[in-house]
Short mmCIF file of C-alpha atoms in Angstrom, two decimals:
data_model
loop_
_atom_site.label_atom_id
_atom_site.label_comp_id
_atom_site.label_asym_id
_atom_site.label_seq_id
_atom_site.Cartn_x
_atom_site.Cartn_y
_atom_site.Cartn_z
CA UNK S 111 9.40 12.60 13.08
CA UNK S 112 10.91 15.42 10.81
CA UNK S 113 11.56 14.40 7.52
CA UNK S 114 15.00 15.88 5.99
CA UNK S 115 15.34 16.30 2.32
CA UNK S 116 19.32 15.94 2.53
CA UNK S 117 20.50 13.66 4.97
CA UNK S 118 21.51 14.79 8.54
CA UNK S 119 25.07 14.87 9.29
CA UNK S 120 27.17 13.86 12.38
CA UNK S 121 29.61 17.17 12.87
CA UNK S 122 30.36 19.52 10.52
CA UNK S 123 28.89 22.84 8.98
CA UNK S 124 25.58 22.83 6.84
CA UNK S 125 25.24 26.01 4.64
CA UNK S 126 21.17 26.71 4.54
CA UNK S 127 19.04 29.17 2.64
CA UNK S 128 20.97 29.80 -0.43
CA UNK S 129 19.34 31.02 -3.40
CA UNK S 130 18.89 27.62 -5.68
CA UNK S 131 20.37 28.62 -8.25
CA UNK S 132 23.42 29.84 -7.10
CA UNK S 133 23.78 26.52 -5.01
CA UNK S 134 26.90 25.35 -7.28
CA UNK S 135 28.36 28.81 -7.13
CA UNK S 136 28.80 28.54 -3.27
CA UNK S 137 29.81 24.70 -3.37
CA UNK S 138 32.71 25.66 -6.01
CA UNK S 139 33.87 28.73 -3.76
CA UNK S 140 33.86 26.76 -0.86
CA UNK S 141 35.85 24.30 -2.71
CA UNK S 142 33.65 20.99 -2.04
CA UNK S 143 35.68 19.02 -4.83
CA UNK S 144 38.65 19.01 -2.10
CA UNK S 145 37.10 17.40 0.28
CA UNK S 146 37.65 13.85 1.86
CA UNK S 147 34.63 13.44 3.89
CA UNK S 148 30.74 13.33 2.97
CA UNK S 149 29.23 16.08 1.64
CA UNK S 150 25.55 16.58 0.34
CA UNK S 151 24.07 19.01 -2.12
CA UNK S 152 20.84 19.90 -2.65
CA UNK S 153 18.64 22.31 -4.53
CA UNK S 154 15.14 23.05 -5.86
CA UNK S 155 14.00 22.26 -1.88
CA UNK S 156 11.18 23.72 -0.51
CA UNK S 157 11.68 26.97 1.53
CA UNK S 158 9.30 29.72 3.76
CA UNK S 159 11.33 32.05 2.53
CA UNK S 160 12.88 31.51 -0.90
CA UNK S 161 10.72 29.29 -2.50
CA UNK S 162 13.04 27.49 -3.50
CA UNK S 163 16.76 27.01 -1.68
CA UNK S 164 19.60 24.80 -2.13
CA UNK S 165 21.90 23.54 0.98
CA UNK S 166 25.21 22.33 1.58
CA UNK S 167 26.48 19.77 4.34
CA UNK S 168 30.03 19.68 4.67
CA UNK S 169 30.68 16.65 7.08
CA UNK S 170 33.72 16.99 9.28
CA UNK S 171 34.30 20.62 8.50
CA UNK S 172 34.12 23.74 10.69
CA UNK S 173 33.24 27.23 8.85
CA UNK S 174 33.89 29.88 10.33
CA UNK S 175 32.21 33.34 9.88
CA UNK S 176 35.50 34.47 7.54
CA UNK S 177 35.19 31.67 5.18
CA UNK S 178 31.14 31.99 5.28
CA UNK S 179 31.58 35.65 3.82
CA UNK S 180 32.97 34.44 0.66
CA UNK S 181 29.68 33.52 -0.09
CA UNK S 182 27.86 36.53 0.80
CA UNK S 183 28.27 38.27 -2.44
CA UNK S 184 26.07 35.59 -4.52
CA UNK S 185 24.03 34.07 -1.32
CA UNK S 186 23.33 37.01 1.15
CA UNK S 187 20.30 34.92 2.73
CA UNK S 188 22.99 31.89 3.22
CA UNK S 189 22.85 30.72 7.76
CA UNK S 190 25.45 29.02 8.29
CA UNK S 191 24.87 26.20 10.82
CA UNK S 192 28.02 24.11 12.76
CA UNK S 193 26.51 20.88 14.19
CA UNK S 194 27.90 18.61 16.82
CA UNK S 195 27.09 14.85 17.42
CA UNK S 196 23.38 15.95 15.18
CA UNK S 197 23.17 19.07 16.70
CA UNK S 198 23.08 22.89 16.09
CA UNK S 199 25.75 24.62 18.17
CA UNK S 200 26.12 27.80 16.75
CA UNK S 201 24.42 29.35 13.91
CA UNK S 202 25.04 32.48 12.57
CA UNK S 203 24.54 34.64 8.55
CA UNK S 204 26.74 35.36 6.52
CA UNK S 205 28.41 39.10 6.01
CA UNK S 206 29.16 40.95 2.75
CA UNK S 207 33.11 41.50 3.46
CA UNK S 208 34.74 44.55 3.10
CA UNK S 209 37.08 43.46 0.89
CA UNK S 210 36.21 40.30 -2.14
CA UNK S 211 39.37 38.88 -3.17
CA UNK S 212 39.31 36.41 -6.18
CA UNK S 213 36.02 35.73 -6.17
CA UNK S 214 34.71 38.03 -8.56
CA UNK S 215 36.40 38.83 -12.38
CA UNK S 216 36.75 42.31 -12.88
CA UNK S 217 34.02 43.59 -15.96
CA UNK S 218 36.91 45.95 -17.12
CA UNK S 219 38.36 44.17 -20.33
CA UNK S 220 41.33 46.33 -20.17
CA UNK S 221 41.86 45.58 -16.05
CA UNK S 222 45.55 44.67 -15.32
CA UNK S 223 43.88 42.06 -13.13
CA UNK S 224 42.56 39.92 -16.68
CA UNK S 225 45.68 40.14 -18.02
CA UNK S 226 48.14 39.11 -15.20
CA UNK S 227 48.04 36.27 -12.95
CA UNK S 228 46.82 37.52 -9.85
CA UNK S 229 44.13 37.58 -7.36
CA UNK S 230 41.38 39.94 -8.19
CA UNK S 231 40.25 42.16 -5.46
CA UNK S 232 37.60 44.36 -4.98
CA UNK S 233 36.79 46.74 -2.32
CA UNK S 234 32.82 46.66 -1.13
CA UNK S 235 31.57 50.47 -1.76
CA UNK S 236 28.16 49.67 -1.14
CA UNK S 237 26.12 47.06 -0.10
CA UNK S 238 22.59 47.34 -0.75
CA UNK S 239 22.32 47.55 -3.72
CA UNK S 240 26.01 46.17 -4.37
CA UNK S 241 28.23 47.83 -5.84
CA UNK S 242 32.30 46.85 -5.74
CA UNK S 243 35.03 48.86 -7.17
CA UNK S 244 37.82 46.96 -8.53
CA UNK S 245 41.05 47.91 -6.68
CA UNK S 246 43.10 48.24 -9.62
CA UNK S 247 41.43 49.90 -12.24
CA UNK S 248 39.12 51.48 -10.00
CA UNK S 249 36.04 50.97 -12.00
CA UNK S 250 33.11 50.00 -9.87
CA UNK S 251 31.16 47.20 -10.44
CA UNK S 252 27.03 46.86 -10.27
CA UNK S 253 25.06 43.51 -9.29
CA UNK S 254 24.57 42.99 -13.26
CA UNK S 255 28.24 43.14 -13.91
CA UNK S 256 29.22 40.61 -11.15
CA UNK S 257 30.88 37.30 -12.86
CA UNK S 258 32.34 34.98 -10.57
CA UNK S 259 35.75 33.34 -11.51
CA UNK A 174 46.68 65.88 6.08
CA UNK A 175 48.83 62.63 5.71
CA UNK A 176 52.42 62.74 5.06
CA UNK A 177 53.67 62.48 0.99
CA UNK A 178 56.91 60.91 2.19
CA UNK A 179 57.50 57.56 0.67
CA UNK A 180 53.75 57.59 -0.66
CA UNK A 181 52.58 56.05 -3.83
CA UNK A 182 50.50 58.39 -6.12
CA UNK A 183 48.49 56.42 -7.81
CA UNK A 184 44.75 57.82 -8.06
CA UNK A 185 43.63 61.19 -7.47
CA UNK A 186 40.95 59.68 -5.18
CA UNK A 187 43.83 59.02 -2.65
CA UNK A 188 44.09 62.58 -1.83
CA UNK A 189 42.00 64.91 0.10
CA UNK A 190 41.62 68.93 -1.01
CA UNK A 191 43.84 69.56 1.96
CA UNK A 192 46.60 67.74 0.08
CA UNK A 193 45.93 68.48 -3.10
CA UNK A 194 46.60 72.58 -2.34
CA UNK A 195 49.65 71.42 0.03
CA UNK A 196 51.16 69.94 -3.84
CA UNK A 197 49.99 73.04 -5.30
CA UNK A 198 51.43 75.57 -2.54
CA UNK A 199 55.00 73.28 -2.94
CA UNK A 200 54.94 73.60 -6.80
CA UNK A 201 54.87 77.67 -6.26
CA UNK A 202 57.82 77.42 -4.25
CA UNK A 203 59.96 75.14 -6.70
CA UNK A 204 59.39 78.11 -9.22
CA UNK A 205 60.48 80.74 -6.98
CA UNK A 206 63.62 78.71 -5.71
CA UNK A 207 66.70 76.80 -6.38
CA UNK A 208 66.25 73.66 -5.13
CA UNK A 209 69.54 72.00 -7.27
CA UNK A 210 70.45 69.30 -5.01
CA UNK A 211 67.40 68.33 -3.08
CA UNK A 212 67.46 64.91 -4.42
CA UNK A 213 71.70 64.44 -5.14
CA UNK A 214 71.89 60.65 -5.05
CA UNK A 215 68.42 59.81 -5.63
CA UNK A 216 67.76 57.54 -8.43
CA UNK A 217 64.38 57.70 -10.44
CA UNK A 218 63.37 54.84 -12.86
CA UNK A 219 61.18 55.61 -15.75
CA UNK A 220 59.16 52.59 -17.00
CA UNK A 221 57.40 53.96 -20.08
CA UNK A 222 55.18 51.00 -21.53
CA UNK A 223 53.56 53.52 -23.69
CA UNK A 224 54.88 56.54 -25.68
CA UNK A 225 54.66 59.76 -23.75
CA UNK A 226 56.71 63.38 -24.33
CA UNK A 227 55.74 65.05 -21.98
CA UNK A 228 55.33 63.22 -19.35
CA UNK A 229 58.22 61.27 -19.52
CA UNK A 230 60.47 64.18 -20.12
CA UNK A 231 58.54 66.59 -17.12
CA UNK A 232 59.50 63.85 -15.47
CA UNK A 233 63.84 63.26 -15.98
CA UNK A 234 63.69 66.98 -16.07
CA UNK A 235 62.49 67.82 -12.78
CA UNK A 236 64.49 64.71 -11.32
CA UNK A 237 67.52 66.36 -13.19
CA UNK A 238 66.91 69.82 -12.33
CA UNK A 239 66.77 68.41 -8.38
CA UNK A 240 70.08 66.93 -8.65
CA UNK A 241 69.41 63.55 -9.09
CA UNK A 242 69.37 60.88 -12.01
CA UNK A 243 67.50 58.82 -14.11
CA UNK A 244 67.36 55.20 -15.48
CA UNK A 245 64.67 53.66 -17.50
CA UNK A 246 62.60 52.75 -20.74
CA UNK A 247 60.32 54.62 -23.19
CA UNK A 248 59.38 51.72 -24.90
CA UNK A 249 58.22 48.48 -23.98
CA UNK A 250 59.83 46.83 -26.76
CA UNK A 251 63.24 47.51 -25.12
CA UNK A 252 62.21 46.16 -22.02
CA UNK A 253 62.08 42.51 -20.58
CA UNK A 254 58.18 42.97 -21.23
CA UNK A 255 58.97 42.16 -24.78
CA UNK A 256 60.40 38.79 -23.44
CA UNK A 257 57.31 38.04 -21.67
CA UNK A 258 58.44 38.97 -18.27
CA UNK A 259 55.28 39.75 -15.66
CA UNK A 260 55.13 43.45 -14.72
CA UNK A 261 55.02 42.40 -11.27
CA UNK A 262 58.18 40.56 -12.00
CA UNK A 263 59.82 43.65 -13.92
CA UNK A 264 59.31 46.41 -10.86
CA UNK A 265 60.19 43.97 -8.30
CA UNK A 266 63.34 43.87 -10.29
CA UNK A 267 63.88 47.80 -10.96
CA UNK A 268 63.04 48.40 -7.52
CA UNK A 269 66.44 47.04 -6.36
CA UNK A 270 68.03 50.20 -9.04
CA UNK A 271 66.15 52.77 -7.62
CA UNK A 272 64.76 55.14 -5.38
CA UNK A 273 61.20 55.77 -7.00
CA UNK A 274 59.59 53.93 -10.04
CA UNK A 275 57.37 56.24 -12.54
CA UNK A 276 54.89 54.08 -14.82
CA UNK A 277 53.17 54.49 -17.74
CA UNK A 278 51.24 50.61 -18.63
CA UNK A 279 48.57 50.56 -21.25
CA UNK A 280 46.50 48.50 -18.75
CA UNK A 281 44.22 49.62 -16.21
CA UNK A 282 45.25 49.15 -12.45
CA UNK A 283 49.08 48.58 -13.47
CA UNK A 284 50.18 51.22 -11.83
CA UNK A 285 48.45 50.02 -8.69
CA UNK A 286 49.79 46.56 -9.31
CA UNK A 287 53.10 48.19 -9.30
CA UNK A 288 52.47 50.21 -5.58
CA UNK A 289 51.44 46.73 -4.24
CA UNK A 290 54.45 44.74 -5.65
CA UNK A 291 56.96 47.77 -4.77
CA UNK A 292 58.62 48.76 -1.40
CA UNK A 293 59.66 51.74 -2.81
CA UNK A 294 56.99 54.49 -3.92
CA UNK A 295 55.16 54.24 -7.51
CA UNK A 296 54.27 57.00 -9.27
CA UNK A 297 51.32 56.51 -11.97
CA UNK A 298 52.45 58.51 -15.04
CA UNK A 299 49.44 56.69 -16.85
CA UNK A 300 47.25 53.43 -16.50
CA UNK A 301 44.99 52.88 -19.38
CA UNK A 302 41.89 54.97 -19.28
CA UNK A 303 41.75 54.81 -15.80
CA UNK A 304 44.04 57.52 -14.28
CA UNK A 305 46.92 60.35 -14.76
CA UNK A 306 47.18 61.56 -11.17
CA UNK A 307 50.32 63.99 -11.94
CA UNK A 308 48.54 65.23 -14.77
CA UNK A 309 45.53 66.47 -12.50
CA UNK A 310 47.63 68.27 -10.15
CA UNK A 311 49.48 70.07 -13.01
CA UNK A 312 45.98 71.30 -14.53
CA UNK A 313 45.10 72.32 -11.19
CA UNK A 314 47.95 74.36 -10.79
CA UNK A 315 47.58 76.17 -13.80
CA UNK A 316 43.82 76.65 -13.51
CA UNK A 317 44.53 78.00 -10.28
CA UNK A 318 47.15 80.16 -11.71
CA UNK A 319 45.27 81.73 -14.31
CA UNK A 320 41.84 81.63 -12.68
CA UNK A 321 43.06 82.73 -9.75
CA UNK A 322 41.24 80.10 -7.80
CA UNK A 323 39.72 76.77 -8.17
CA UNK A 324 36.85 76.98 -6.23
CA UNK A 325 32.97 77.00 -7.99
CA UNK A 326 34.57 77.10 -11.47
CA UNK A 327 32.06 76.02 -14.34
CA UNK A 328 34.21 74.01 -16.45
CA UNK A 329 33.28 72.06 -19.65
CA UNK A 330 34.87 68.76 -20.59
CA UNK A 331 35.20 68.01 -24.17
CA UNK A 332 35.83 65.43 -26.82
CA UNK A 333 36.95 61.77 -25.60
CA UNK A 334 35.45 61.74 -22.34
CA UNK A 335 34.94 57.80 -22.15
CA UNK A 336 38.75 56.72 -22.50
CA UNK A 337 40.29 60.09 -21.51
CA UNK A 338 42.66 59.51 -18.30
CA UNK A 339 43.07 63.20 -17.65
CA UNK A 340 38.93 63.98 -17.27
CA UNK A 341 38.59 61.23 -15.30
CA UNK A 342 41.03 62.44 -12.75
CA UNK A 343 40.65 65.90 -13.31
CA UNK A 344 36.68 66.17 -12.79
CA UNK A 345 37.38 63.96 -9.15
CA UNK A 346 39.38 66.26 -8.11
CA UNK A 347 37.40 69.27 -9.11
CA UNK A 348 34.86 67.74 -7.07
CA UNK A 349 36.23 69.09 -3.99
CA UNK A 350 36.26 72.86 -5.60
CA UNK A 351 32.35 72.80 -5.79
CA UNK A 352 32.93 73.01 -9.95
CA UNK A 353 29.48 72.58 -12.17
CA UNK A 354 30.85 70.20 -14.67
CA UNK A 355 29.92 70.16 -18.50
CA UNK A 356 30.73 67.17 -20.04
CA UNK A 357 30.66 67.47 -23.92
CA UNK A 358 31.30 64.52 -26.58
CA UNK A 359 29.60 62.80 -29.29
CA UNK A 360 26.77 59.97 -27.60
CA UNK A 361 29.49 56.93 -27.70
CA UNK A 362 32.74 58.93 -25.82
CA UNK A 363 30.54 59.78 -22.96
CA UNK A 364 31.94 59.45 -19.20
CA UNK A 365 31.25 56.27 -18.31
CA UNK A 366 28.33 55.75 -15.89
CA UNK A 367 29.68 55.08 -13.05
CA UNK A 368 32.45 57.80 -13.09
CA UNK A 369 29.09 60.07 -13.16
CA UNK A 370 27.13 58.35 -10.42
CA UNK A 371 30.32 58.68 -7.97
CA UNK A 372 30.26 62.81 -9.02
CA UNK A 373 26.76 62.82 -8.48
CA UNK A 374 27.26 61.16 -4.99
CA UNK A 375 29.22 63.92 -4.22
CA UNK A 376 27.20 66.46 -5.11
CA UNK A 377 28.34 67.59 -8.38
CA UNK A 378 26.20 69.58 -10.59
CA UNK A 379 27.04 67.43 -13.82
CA UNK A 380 25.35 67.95 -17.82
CA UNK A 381 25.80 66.06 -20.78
CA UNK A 382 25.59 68.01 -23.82
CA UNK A 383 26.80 67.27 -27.71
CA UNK A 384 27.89 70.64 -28.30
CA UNK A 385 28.55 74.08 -26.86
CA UNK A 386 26.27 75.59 -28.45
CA UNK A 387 23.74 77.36 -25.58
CA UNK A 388 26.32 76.78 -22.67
CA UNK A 389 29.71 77.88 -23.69
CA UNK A 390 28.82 81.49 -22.19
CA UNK A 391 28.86 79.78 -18.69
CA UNK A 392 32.15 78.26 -18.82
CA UNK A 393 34.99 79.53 -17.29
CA UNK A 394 37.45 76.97 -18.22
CA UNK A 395 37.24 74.89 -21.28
CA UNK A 396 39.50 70.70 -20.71
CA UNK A 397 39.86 70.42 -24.65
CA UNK A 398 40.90 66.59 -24.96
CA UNK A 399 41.90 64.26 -28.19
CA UNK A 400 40.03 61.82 -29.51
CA UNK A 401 42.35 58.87 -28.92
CA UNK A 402 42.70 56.65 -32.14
CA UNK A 403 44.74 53.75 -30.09
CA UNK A 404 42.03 53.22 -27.30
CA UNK A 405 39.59 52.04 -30.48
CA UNK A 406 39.58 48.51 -30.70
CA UNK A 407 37.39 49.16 -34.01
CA UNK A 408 38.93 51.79 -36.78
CA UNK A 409 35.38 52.27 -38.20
CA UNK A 410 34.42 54.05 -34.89
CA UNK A 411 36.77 56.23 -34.40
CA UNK A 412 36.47 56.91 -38.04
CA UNK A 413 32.76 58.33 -36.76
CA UNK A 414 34.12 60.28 -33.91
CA UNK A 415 37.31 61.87 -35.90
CA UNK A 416 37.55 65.31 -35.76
CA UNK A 417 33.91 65.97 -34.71
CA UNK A 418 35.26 69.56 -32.87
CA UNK A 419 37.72 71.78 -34.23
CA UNK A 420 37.88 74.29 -31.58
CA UNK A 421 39.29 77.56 -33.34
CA UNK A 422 39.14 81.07 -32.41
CA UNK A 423 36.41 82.21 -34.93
CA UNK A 424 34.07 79.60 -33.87
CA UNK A 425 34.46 80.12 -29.58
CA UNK A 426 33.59 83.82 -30.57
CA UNK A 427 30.82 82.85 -32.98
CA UNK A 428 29.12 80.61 -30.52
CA UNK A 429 30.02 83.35 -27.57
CA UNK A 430 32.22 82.91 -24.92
CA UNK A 431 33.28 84.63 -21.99
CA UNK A 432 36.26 87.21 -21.78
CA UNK A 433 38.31 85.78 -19.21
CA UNK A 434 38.08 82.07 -20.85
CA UNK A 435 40.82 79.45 -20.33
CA UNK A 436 41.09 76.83 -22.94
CA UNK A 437 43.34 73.71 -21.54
CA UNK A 438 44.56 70.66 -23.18
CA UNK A 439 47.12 67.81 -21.96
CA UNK A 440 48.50 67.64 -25.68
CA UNK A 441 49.17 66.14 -27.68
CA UNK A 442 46.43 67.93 -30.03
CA UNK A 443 45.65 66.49 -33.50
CA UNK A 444 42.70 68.26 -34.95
CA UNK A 445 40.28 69.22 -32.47
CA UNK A 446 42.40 72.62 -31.23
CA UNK A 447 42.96 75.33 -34.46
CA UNK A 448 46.28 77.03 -34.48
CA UNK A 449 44.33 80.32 -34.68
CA UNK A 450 44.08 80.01 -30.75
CA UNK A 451 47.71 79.60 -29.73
CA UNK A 452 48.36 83.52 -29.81
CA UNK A 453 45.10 84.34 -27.90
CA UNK A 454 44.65 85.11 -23.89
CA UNK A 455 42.14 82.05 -24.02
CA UNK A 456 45.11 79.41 -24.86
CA UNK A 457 47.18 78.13 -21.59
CA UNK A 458 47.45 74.71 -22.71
CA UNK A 459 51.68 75.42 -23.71
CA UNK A 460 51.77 76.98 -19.92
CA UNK A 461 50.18 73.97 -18.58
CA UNK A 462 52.64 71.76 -19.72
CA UNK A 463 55.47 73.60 -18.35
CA UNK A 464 54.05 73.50 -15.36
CA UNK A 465 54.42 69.61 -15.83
CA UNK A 466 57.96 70.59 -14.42
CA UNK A 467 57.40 72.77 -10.89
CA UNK A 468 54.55 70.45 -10.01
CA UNK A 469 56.29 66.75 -10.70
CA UNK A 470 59.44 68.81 -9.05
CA UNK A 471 57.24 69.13 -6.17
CA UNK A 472 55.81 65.71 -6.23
CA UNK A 473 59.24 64.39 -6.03
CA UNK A 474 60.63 65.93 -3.72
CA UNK A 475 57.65 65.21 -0.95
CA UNK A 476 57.46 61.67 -1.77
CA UNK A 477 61.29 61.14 -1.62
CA UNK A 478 60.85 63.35 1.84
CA UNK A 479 63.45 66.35 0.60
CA UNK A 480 61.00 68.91 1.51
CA UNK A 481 58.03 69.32 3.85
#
């Protein structure tokens, strides 16, 4: 029988393959805290691929492909996996959007965005290797400047 | 070519070479022409959360000079901002007074905070470091008057390069003239990277140099900018940077330049641009900003749709 580090769930979404560390980062954007039913975390498991990978299972809760990009930014290997009475129905990755909206803090000190209450936003100029240009102050953004909010 | 009516200029990115010239062509004919009531009953509201002269002034005067009128602030101080009112909160308010909304903010991005808050269109007179769009298309205007053209121009960019507004917006949109591009400042007001990686990705022929000594023969246009004491957050390093060039006419002719040089500057200058130039062929920068008024004339009339 296969042996599951994190406990299987009934129906819901399980987020797989995310980089270990960032494991917290994805369960804060996708706002775990809020919810009512069961949800397991784990990190530091054992992976083909990443050596190490942390998971999310979100009982009760469908994510759709949308929601599943917010995460994209800090967990590009992320699968998202919707399961139904213990079983995989649909599985698909996760997308780096076209648009990031408060996700990421603009690096610009002198950004309207850090000194106003509003969503930051950032427009996707590149991919691979990312780069994001803020779409106030226009200044565009490597992968060492990325801090999440 | 997409239509300037009811448009917000807000970056110099927004706008192609196509519609750059079309602002250009449409400045040329509000110098030739009377236009006196092309805007009669049009409102224009000046938020200036910064000090500006010209700018702000270009800016009523072409309005006036159109036939319309103007409302507005060239202080923050005077303004709700000083009662901590959100500057989201202030243009949704002016908007209901006015036709158009020009902004100067000292942060970067306000102006395109503005645009998104704004049914009405925004005009970015100035956000931060980032961008002076209006600027731009008046130092086109003259280099194309007094060059003749704008295309494959060798022009060198000097002194603040990191926080000044008018190279950053200036060099994008020489990008589309096939310009080679000297950029010349002391090692801490360089262009910030990524400003040169997006010139670079477009083909640019870019240098960084700490003087004009060796390449001021090639240039044909010299973008002579001030070393701007309030974008320091520390006094001791401006204090380093302070007049590091004094560009006078002695010393262009001592290090060779060529005949037909143009020497530009948005003003105001402090030290780094002698007196001993003003009277010369080489000095346009008193031209350029008069031709703050044709061009923002233009500007305003296209994006309030009096012209096409």
């Amino acid at each position: 029988m296969k042996h599951l580090d994190v406990a299987a769930i009934k129906d819901g979404s399980v987020i797989d393959h995310i980089d270990s560390k960032s494991t917290l980062k994805v369960a804060d954007i996708l706002n775990i805290q809020n919810e009512e039913q069961v949800v397991l975390v784990g990190v530091n498991l054992t992976s083909k691929f990443l050596k190490k990978k942390g998971i999310i299972k979100i009982e009760g809760k469908i994510i759709d492909q949308k929601e599943a990009n917010k995460i994209a930014l800090i967990a590009p290997n992320a699968t998202v996996n919707i399961i139904k009475d213990y079983e995989v129905v649909k599985k698909f990755n996760t997308v780096i959007p076209e648009i990031i909206e408060g996700i990421v803090k603009c690096f610009n000190p002198n950004c309207v965005s850090n000194h106003n209450n509003i969503k930051t936003k950032q427009h996707v100029v590149n991919k691979n290797p990312i780069r994001l240009q803020c779409h106030y102050c226009e200044r565009i953004m490597g992968a060492k400047d990325i801090v999440l909010i | 070519m997409a239509s300037f009516q009811q448009r917000d200029i807000i970056s110099i990115r927004h706008f192609n070479k196509d519609e750059l010239l079309y602002i250009l062509d449409l400045a040329r004919r509000m110098e030739q022409m009377d236009h006196a009531d092309l805007l009669k009953g049009k409102v224009l509201a000046s938020l200036f959360f910064e000090p500006s002269t010209r700018t702000r002034l270009s800016f009523e005067s072409s309005m006036k000079r159109l036939g319309g009128t103007v409302i507005g602030f060239a202080e923050s101080g005077v303004s709700s901002a000083a009662k901590g009112e959100s500057l989201s909160d202030s243009v949704r308010i002016v908007e209901g007074y006015c036709d158009i909304i020009v902004l100067r903010h000292y942060l970067e991005g306000s102006a395109q905070l503005a645009a998104d808050v704004a049914a009405i269109p925004v005009i970015n007179a100035g956000d931060g470091a980032n961008q002076h769009p209006t600027q731009t298309f008046l130092d086109l205007y003259t280099i194309q008057k007094t060059k003749g053209t704008l295309e494959g121009l060798t022009i060198g960019f000097l002194g603040d390069l990191k926080y000044g507004r008018t190279v950053h917006s200036l060099a994008y949109a020489l990008a589309h003239f096939g310009a080679e591009m000297y950029f010349i400042s002391p090692p801490s007001l360089r262009l910030p990277g990524d400003f040169m990686e997006v010139l670079k990705d477009r083909k640019v022929k870019c240098h960084e140099n700490e003087s004009l000594m060796g390449i001021s023969k090639r240039l044909d246009v010299i973008y002579c900018t001030r070393i701007q004491k309030e974008r320091f957050a520390d006094p001791v390093e401006f204090e380093k940077v302070r007049g590091i060039y004094r560009l006078s006419k002695a010393m262009l002719e001592e290090v060779g330049i060529k005949d037909d040089l143009k020497v530009l500057h948005p003003l105001p200058r402090v030290d780094e641009m002698d007196d001993s130039l003003d009277a010369t062929d080489y000095a346009v920068y008193f031209h350029q900003a008069r031709n703050g008024v044709p061009v923002r004339k233009a500007i305003l009339a296209a994006v309030l749709g009096a012209i096409a």
